[in-house]
Every structure is written in structure tokens, then in C-alpha cells.
Amino acid sequence: QKEVEQNSGPLSVPEGAIASLNCTYSDRGSQSFFWYRQYSGKSPELIMSIYSNGDKEDGRFTAQLNKASQYVSLLIRDSQPSDSATYLCAVNIRPMNRDDKIIFGKGTRLHILP
Amino acid sequence: DGGITQSPKYLFRKEGQNVTLSCEQNLNHDAMYWYRQDPGQGLRLIYYSQIVNDFQKGDIAEGYSVSREKKESFPLTVTSAQKNPTAFYLCASKGFGNTRIDHYNEQFFGPGTRLTVL
């Protein structure tokens, strides 16, 4: 069973600080990695994609990937109350295959303290 | 305006009834997926389809059925055999590859259908 593990939280971070969200995955063959944000009662929204080792930055968000350690992280700089949500880590296993699917972690609840 | 639409937004079902949830996408994506999300829980995969007229069971397919007669559409039927169908149902789609290498294999979600059994 391929797995994606996240700490469920809640993770409380003061406004303006850096929020750090972590994720580990079990399938060494995974090639594509994603972070989604889900507000309460809404559907998940894709916020970051990362495919190679290292950092990828987009505005206040930075995704970090370490395939050797099977570890993905998301940093949110200058955290805002609007960042309060559940963040889902997702991993694409067997891409371009009949069994192509994305496996999701259960999510980390992030709470930004005003 | 490209995207994924799901209807209805809210659905109420009496016990013993079959109901069908609609999912349509105009993103020209090949793959489509159905997930179920229960309160405070993660996403669980029900069914998925990579091409027209072909689909695979996910982790919790019992009590559900799907069809994929058109690339744009992937309806989900919740049958009376599904013992606890009250949940938030999410449809998603994904293209194979992308002209932009930094957006390869991205999957997008529709707004969801909230199903309640009365």
C-alpha cells in the first residue's frame, strides 16, 4: 500500500512567521509531488507542484523535495490569517500508466494566529 | 473559461434510492477521478478512468458505479448498496503531460457535491 504521511496538526503559527509543513512518502518511484490547500467546506486547490530535488518558489510559498529521504515540505513565508486551512500533500505514483493515480495524505491543519 | 463542474452542489437521498452525481470538464484532460471525503478525514479514491470506455476501481468502490462514455464526462452513481453514503464527493481530472514541464501531471478538483442520506 503506497502511503503519504502528514502530521494532522493543528499547527499554530503567529501571523507574519514562517509556517513549515512536512510530508513523507513510501513509493521511491514517485516522480510528481503536489501541495493542495483546502478551506473548510471547499474542494482542494492546487498551490504548488515540484518534480526535482531542491526548492521551488512561488510568491510566499516554497516547496522542497528530497527524493533520497522521500520527504516533501511546504514553507509559507509571512503567514496571513487567510492561510489558515488544511494542507494536503499528494504524490503521483505510476504516471502515464493505466494505474496512474495521485495518493493524498490526510492533511495538516494550519492555524495562523492574528 | 476552462474548468471542472459538478452538480448538484447539494443532494439529499432517501434510503434505498440510487442517485447520480455529475462531473464535466472542458480541460481536455484524459484522466478523471472520484473521491469521497468524510468530516475530518482524508480523500479516499472511489473510481478512476484514464481513457473513454475504461475505468478502474479505487480503494472504496463497493456500492458505487461509474461510466466514461465521453472524454468530458464521468458520472458517479451511488447505489442503495452503499451503506453509509453521506459524504462530500469530489471529482478531479488530470492531463497526461503538459506543454509546460513545470506543470506536468497536475490534477484539479471540481467544487464538490455534498450528499446527505435522509
mmCIF file of C-alpha atoms in Angstrom:
data_model
loop_
_atom_site.group_PDB
_atom_site.id
_atom_site.type_symbol
_atom_site.label_atom_id
_atom_site.label_comp_id
_atom_site.label_asym_id
_atom_site.label_seq_id
_atom_site.Cartn_x
_atom_site.Cartn_y
_atom_site.Cartn_z
ATOM 1 C CA GLN A 1 0.000 0.000 0.000
ATOM 2 C CA LYS A 2 1.542 3.269 -1.135
ATOM 3 C CA GLU A 3 1.347 5.884 1.607
ATOM 4 C CA VAL A 4 1.721 9.586 2.151
ATOM 5 C CA GLU A 5 2.129 10.664 5.770
ATOM 6 C CA GLN A 6 1.478 14.057 7.301
ATOM 7 C CA ASN A 7 1.154 15.339 10.841
ATOM 8 C CA SER A 8 -2.534 16.126 11.320
ATOM 9 C CA GLY A 9 -1.875 19.189 13.481
ATOM 10 C CA PRO A 10 -3.230 21.655 14.255
ATOM 11 C CA LEU A 11 -0.098 23.649 13.606
ATOM 12 C CA SER A 12 -0.396 27.121 15.133
ATOM 13 C CA VAL A 13 1.845 29.852 13.731
ATOM 14 C CA PRO A 14 1.865 33.588 14.588
ATOM 15 C CA GLU A 15 0.918 35.972 11.811
ATOM 16 C CA GLY A 16 3.986 37.075 9.866
ATOM 17 C CA ALA A 17 6.033 33.999 10.801
ATOM 18 C CA ILE A 18 7.084 31.076 8.570
ATOM 19 C CA ALA A 19 4.811 28.034 8.548
ATOM 20 C CA SER A 20 6.566 24.749 7.802
ATOM 21 C CA LEU A 21 4.542 21.737 6.677
ATOM 22 C CA ASN A 22 6.107 18.318 6.192
ATOM 23 C CA CYS A 23 5.256 15.123 4.350
ATOM 24 C CA THR A 24 6.871 11.728 3.777
ATOM 25 C CA TYR A 25 6.003 9.160 1.128
ATOM 26 C CA SER A 26 6.696 5.454 0.735
ATOM 27 C CA ASP A 27 6.986 4.865 -3.030
ATOM 28 C CA ARG A 28 10.569 5.501 -4.201
ATOM 29 C CA GLY A 29 9.383 5.550 -7.808
ATOM 30 C CA SER A 30 7.231 8.640 -7.284
ATOM 31 C CA GLN A 31 8.015 11.446 -9.695
ATOM 32 C CA SER A 32 5.487 14.244 -9.174
ATOM 33 C CA PHE A 33 4.629 15.941 -5.887
ATOM 34 C CA PHE A 34 1.923 18.423 -5.071
ATOM 35 C CA TRP A 35 0.581 20.609 -2.294
ATOM 36 C CA TYR A 36 -3.112 21.463 -2.093
ATOM 37 C CA ARG A 37 -4.879 23.912 0.188
ATOM 38 C CA GLN A 38 -8.391 23.095 1.369
ATOM 39 C CA TYR A 39 -10.582 25.570 3.194
ATOM 40 C CA SER A 40 -13.353 24.172 5.378
ATOM 41 C CA GLY A 41 -16.292 23.031 3.253
ATOM 42 C CA LYS A 42 -14.474 23.660 -0.027
ATOM 43 C CA SER A 43 -12.641 21.481 -2.536
ATOM 44 C CA PRO A 44 -8.828 21.220 -2.595
ATOM 45 C CA GLU A 45 -6.942 23.861 -4.578
ATOM 46 C CA LEU A 46 -3.553 23.111 -6.120
ATOM 47 C CA ILE A 47 -0.933 25.600 -4.882
ATOM 48 C CA MET A 48 2.435 24.007 -5.684
ATOM 49 C CA SER A 49 3.926 21.300 -7.887
ATOM 50 C CA ILE A 50 7.508 20.031 -7.644
ATOM 51 C CA TYR A 51 9.284 17.371 -9.678
ATOM 52 C CA SER A 52 13.037 17.530 -8.957
ATOM 53 C CA ASN A 53 15.175 17.695 -5.856
ATOM 54 C CA GLY A 54 15.632 21.113 -4.329
ATOM 55 C CA ASP A 55 13.465 24.145 -3.786
ATOM 56 C CA LYS A 56 10.751 25.697 -5.898
ATOM 57 C CA GLU A 57 9.437 29.131 -5.001
ATOM 58 C CA ASP A 58 6.162 30.784 -5.961
ATOM 59 C CA GLY A 59 5.367 34.003 -4.164
ATOM 60 C CA ARG A 60 5.207 33.332 -0.414
ATOM 61 C CA PHE A 61 5.258 29.564 -0.974
ATOM 62 C CA THR A 62 8.354 27.364 -1.261
ATOM 63 C CA ALA A 63 8.169 23.640 -1.895
ATOM 64 C CA GLN A 64 11.162 21.486 -1.025
ATOM 65 C CA LEU A 65 11.806 17.974 -2.304
ATOM 66 C CA ASN A 66 14.367 15.401 -1.157
ATOM 67 C CA LYS A 67 13.849 12.152 -3.052
ATOM 68 C CA ALA A 68 16.652 10.325 -1.226
ATOM 69 C CA SER A 69 14.881 10.928 2.092
ATOM 70 C CA GLN A 70 11.396 10.615 0.498
ATOM 71 C CA TYR A 71 10.449 13.928 2.009
ATOM 72 C CA VAL A 72 8.472 16.918 0.743
ATOM 73 C CA SER A 73 7.854 20.154 2.587
ATOM 74 C CA LEU A 74 5.984 23.410 2.101
ATOM 75 C CA LEU A 75 7.110 26.703 3.600
ATOM 76 C CA ILE A 76 4.745 29.642 3.817
ATOM 77 C CA ARG A 77 6.520 32.943 4.483
ATOM 78 C CA ASP A 78 4.859 35.965 6.070
ATOM 79 C CA SER A 79 1.885 33.839 7.156
ATOM 80 C CA GLN A 80 -1.511 35.506 6.937
ATOM 81 C CA PRO A 81 -4.812 34.607 8.623
ATOM 82 C CA SER A 82 -6.114 33.696 5.154
ATOM 83 C CA ASP A 83 -3.529 30.886 5.073
ATOM 84 C CA SER A 84 -5.478 29.081 7.811
ATOM 85 C CA ALA A 85 -6.627 25.888 6.098
ATOM 86 C CA THR A 86 -5.838 22.195 5.745
ATOM 87 C CA TYR A 87 -2.842 21.473 3.524
ATOM 88 C CA LEU A 88 -2.780 18.188 1.625
ATOM 89 C CA CYS A 89 0.419 16.613 0.376
ATOM 90 C CA ALA A 90 -0.026 14.478 -2.741
ATOM 91 C CA VAL A 91 2.206 12.133 -4.717
ATOM 92 C CA ASN A 92 1.688 10.806 -8.249
ATOM 93 C CA ILE A 93 2.534 7.121 -8.498
ATOM 94 C CA ARG A 94 2.806 5.225 -11.797
ATOM 95 C CA PRO A 95 2.335 8.265 -14.051
ATOM 96 C CA MET A 96 1.350 7.701 -17.677
ATOM 97 C CA ASN A 97 0.211 4.205 -16.738
ATOM 98 C CA ARG A 98 -3.252 2.622 -16.664
ATOM 99 C CA ASP A 99 -2.928 2.697 -12.869
ATOM 100 C CA ASP A 100 -1.914 6.374 -12.841
ATOM 101 C CA LYS A 101 -3.262 7.984 -9.699
ATOM 102 C CA ILE A 102 -2.383 10.529 -7.065
ATOM 103 C CA ILE A 103 -2.150 9.452 -3.444
ATOM 104 C CA PHE A 104 -3.102 12.053 -0.841
ATOM 105 C CA GLY A 105 -2.021 12.485 2.738
ATOM 106 C CA LYS A 106 -4.723 13.162 5.312
ATOM 107 C CA GLY A 107 -3.655 16.777 5.607
ATOM 108 C CA THR A 108 -2.212 19.141 8.183
ATOM 109 C CA ARG A 109 -4.478 21.775 9.722
ATOM 110 C CA LEU A 110 -2.722 25.134 9.844
ATOM 111 C CA HIS A 111 -3.948 27.936 12.089
ATOM 112 C CA ILE A 112 -2.421 31.393 11.758
ATOM 113 C CA LEU A 113 -2.722 33.359 14.983
ATOM 114 C CA PRO A 114 -3.533 37.076 14.448
ATOM 115 C CA ASP B 1 -13.398 29.533 -19.204
ATOM 116 C CA GLY B 2 -11.908 26.085 -18.576
ATOM 117 C CA GLY B 3 -12.702 24.031 -15.528
ATOM 118 C CA ILE B 4 -14.469 21.177 -13.822
ATOM 119 C CA THR B 5 -18.129 21.394 -12.897
ATOM 120 C CA GLN B 6 -20.063 19.169 -10.533
ATOM 121 C CA SER B 7 -23.781 19.086 -9.995
ATOM 122 C CA PRO B 8 -25.760 19.306 -7.920
ATOM 123 C CA LYS B 9 -23.940 21.165 -5.154
ATOM 124 C CA TYR B 10 -26.172 19.571 -2.503
ATOM 125 C CA LEU B 11 -28.084 16.313 -2.838
ATOM 126 C CA PHE B 12 -30.450 14.587 -0.471
ATOM 127 C CA ARG B 13 -31.234 10.930 -0.884
ATOM 128 C CA LYS B 14 -33.717 8.674 0.759
ATOM 129 C CA GLU B 15 -32.521 5.295 1.893
ATOM 130 C CA GLY B 16 -32.824 2.696 -0.852
ATOM 131 C CA GLN B 17 -32.519 5.205 -3.697
ATOM 132 C CA ASN B 18 -29.832 5.355 -6.341
ATOM 133 C CA VAL B 19 -28.518 8.823 -7.159
ATOM 134 C CA THR B 20 -26.148 10.058 -9.864
ATOM 135 C CA LEU B 21 -23.588 12.812 -9.381
ATOM 136 C CA SER B 22 -22.486 14.693 -12.460
ATOM 137 C CA CYS B 23 -18.907 15.667 -13.322
ATOM 138 C CA GLU B 24 -17.946 17.519 -16.511
ATOM 139 C CA GLN B 25 -14.615 19.008 -17.578
ATOM 140 C CA ASN B 26 -13.609 21.138 -20.549
ATOM 141 C CA LEU B 27 -9.864 20.986 -19.911
ATOM 142 C CA ASN B 28 -9.354 18.251 -22.494
ATOM 143 C CA HIS B 29 -7.969 16.046 -19.723
ATOM 144 C CA ASP B 30 -7.707 12.316 -20.316
ATOM 145 C CA ALA B 31 -7.932 11.100 -16.724
ATOM 146 C CA MET B 32 -10.804 11.631 -14.323
ATOM 147 C CA TYR B 33 -11.207 10.612 -10.693
ATOM 148 C CA TRP B 34 -13.876 10.364 -7.997
ATOM 149 C CA TYR B 35 -13.036 10.798 -4.314
ATOM 150 C CA ARG B 36 -15.037 10.724 -1.147
ATOM 151 C CA GLN B 37 -14.211 12.858 1.872
ATOM 152 C CA ASP B 38 -15.776 12.340 5.296
ATOM 153 C CA PRO B 39 -15.616 15.025 8.030
ATOM 154 C CA GLY B 40 -12.089 15.360 9.358
ATOM 155 C CA GLN B 41 -10.880 12.608 7.034
ATOM 156 C CA GLY B 42 -8.625 12.403 4.039
ATOM 157 C CA LEU B 43 -9.580 11.782 0.424
ATOM 158 C CA ARG B 44 -10.483 8.226 -0.499
ATOM 159 C CA LEU B 45 -10.423 7.134 -4.132
ATOM 160 C CA ILE B 46 -13.635 5.555 -5.424
ATOM 161 C CA TYR B 47 -13.094 5.101 -9.178
ATOM 162 C CA TYR B 48 -10.805 6.478 -11.863
ATOM 163 C CA SER B 49 -10.580 6.449 -15.619
ATOM 164 C CA GLN B 50 -7.632 7.115 -17.928
ATOM 165 C CA ILE B 51 -9.479 6.852 -21.245
ATOM 166 C CA VAL B 52 -13.002 6.680 -22.610
ATOM 167 C CA ASN B 53 -14.831 3.399 -22.024
ATOM 168 C CA ASP B 54 -12.299 2.234 -19.430
ATOM 169 C CA PHE B 55 -12.217 2.721 -15.663
ATOM 170 C CA GLN B 56 -10.597 1.195 -12.583
ATOM 171 C CA LYS B 57 -11.830 0.567 -9.053
ATOM 172 C CA GLY B 58 -10.224 2.639 -6.362
ATOM 173 C CA ASP B 59 -9.935 1.824 -2.683
ATOM 174 C CA ILE B 60 -13.647 2.048 -1.817
ATOM 175 C CA ALA B 61 -15.593 1.132 -4.991
ATOM 176 C CA GLU B 62 -18.232 -1.051 -3.332
ATOM 177 C CA GLY B 63 -21.706 0.471 -3.630
ATOM 178 C CA TYR B 64 -20.681 2.840 -6.430
ATOM 179 C CA SER B 65 -20.695 2.661 -10.224
ATOM 180 C CA VAL B 66 -19.341 4.892 -12.990
ATOM 181 C CA SER B 67 -19.322 5.249 -16.752
ATOM 182 C CA ARG B 68 -16.984 7.029 -19.143
ATOM 183 C CA GLU B 69 -18.787 7.305 -22.476
ATOM 184 C CA LYS B 70 -17.319 10.720 -23.290
ATOM 185 C CA LYS B 71 -13.938 12.231 -22.517
ATOM 186 C CA GLU B 72 -15.580 15.246 -20.863
ATOM 187 C CA SER B 73 -17.930 13.374 -18.551
ATOM 188 C CA PHE B 74 -17.511 10.912 -15.663
ATOM 189 C CA PRO B 75 -20.774 10.474 -13.715
ATOM 190 C CA LEU B 76 -20.848 8.615 -10.413
ATOM 191 C CA THR B 77 -23.879 6.613 -9.258
ATOM 192 C CA VAL B 78 -24.267 5.998 -5.560
ATOM 193 C CA THR B 79 -26.356 2.856 -5.278
ATOM 194 C CA SER B 80 -28.540 1.610 -2.462
ATOM 195 C CA ALA B 81 -25.807 -0.927 -1.725
ATOM 196 C CA GLN B 82 -23.578 1.839 -0.346
ATOM 197 C CA LYS B 83 -24.207 1.562 3.382
ATOM 198 C CA ASN B 84 -23.021 4.974 4.509
ATOM 199 C CA PRO B 85 -23.126 7.367 1.550
ATOM 200 C CA THR B 86 -23.350 10.671 3.433
ATOM 201 C CA ALA B 87 -20.124 12.492 2.471
ATOM 202 C CA PHE B 88 -18.520 15.198 0.351
ATOM 203 C CA TYR B 89 -17.862 13.848 -3.169
ATOM 204 C CA LEU B 90 -15.071 15.335 -5.241
ATOM 205 C CA CYS B 91 -14.381 14.865 -8.918
ATOM 206 C CA ALA B 92 -10.938 15.610 -10.349
ATOM 207 C CA SER B 93 -9.229 15.494 -13.709
ATOM 208 C CA LYS B 94 -5.639 15.321 -14.906
ATOM 209 C CA GLY B 95 -3.973 15.703 -18.267
ATOM 210 C CA PHE B 96 -1.207 13.424 -19.411
ATOM 211 C CA GLY B 97 1.826 15.625 -19.690
ATOM 212 C CA ASN B 98 1.692 19.338 -20.249
ATOM 213 C CA THR B 99 3.295 21.753 -22.632
ATOM 214 C CA ARG B 100 4.878 23.375 -19.573
ATOM 215 C CA ILE B 101 7.327 20.994 -17.918
ATOM 216 C CA ASP B 102 6.850 22.674 -14.549
ATOM 217 C CA HIS B 103 3.128 21.841 -14.511
ATOM 218 C CA TYR B 104 3.363 18.226 -15.518
ATOM 219 C CA ASN B 105 0.636 15.838 -14.420
ATOM 220 C CA GLU B 106 -1.264 18.349 -12.308
ATOM 221 C CA GLN B 107 -4.674 17.285 -11.038
ATOM 222 C CA PHE B 108 -7.524 19.715 -10.475
ATOM 223 C CA PHE B 109 -10.716 19.350 -8.482
ATOM 224 C CA GLY B 110 -14.296 20.353 -9.094
ATOM 225 C CA PRO B 111 -16.254 22.215 -6.399
ATOM 226 C CA GLY B 112 -17.780 19.036 -4.966
ATOM 227 C CA THR B 113 -21.228 17.600 -4.216
ATOM 228 C CA ARG B 114 -22.388 17.202 -0.650
ATOM 229 C CA LEU B 115 -24.626 14.128 -0.369
ATOM 230 C CA THR B 116 -26.863 13.558 2.629
ATOM 231 C CA VAL B 117 -28.963 10.471 3.226
ATOM 232 C CA LEU B 118 -32.245 11.196 4.964
#
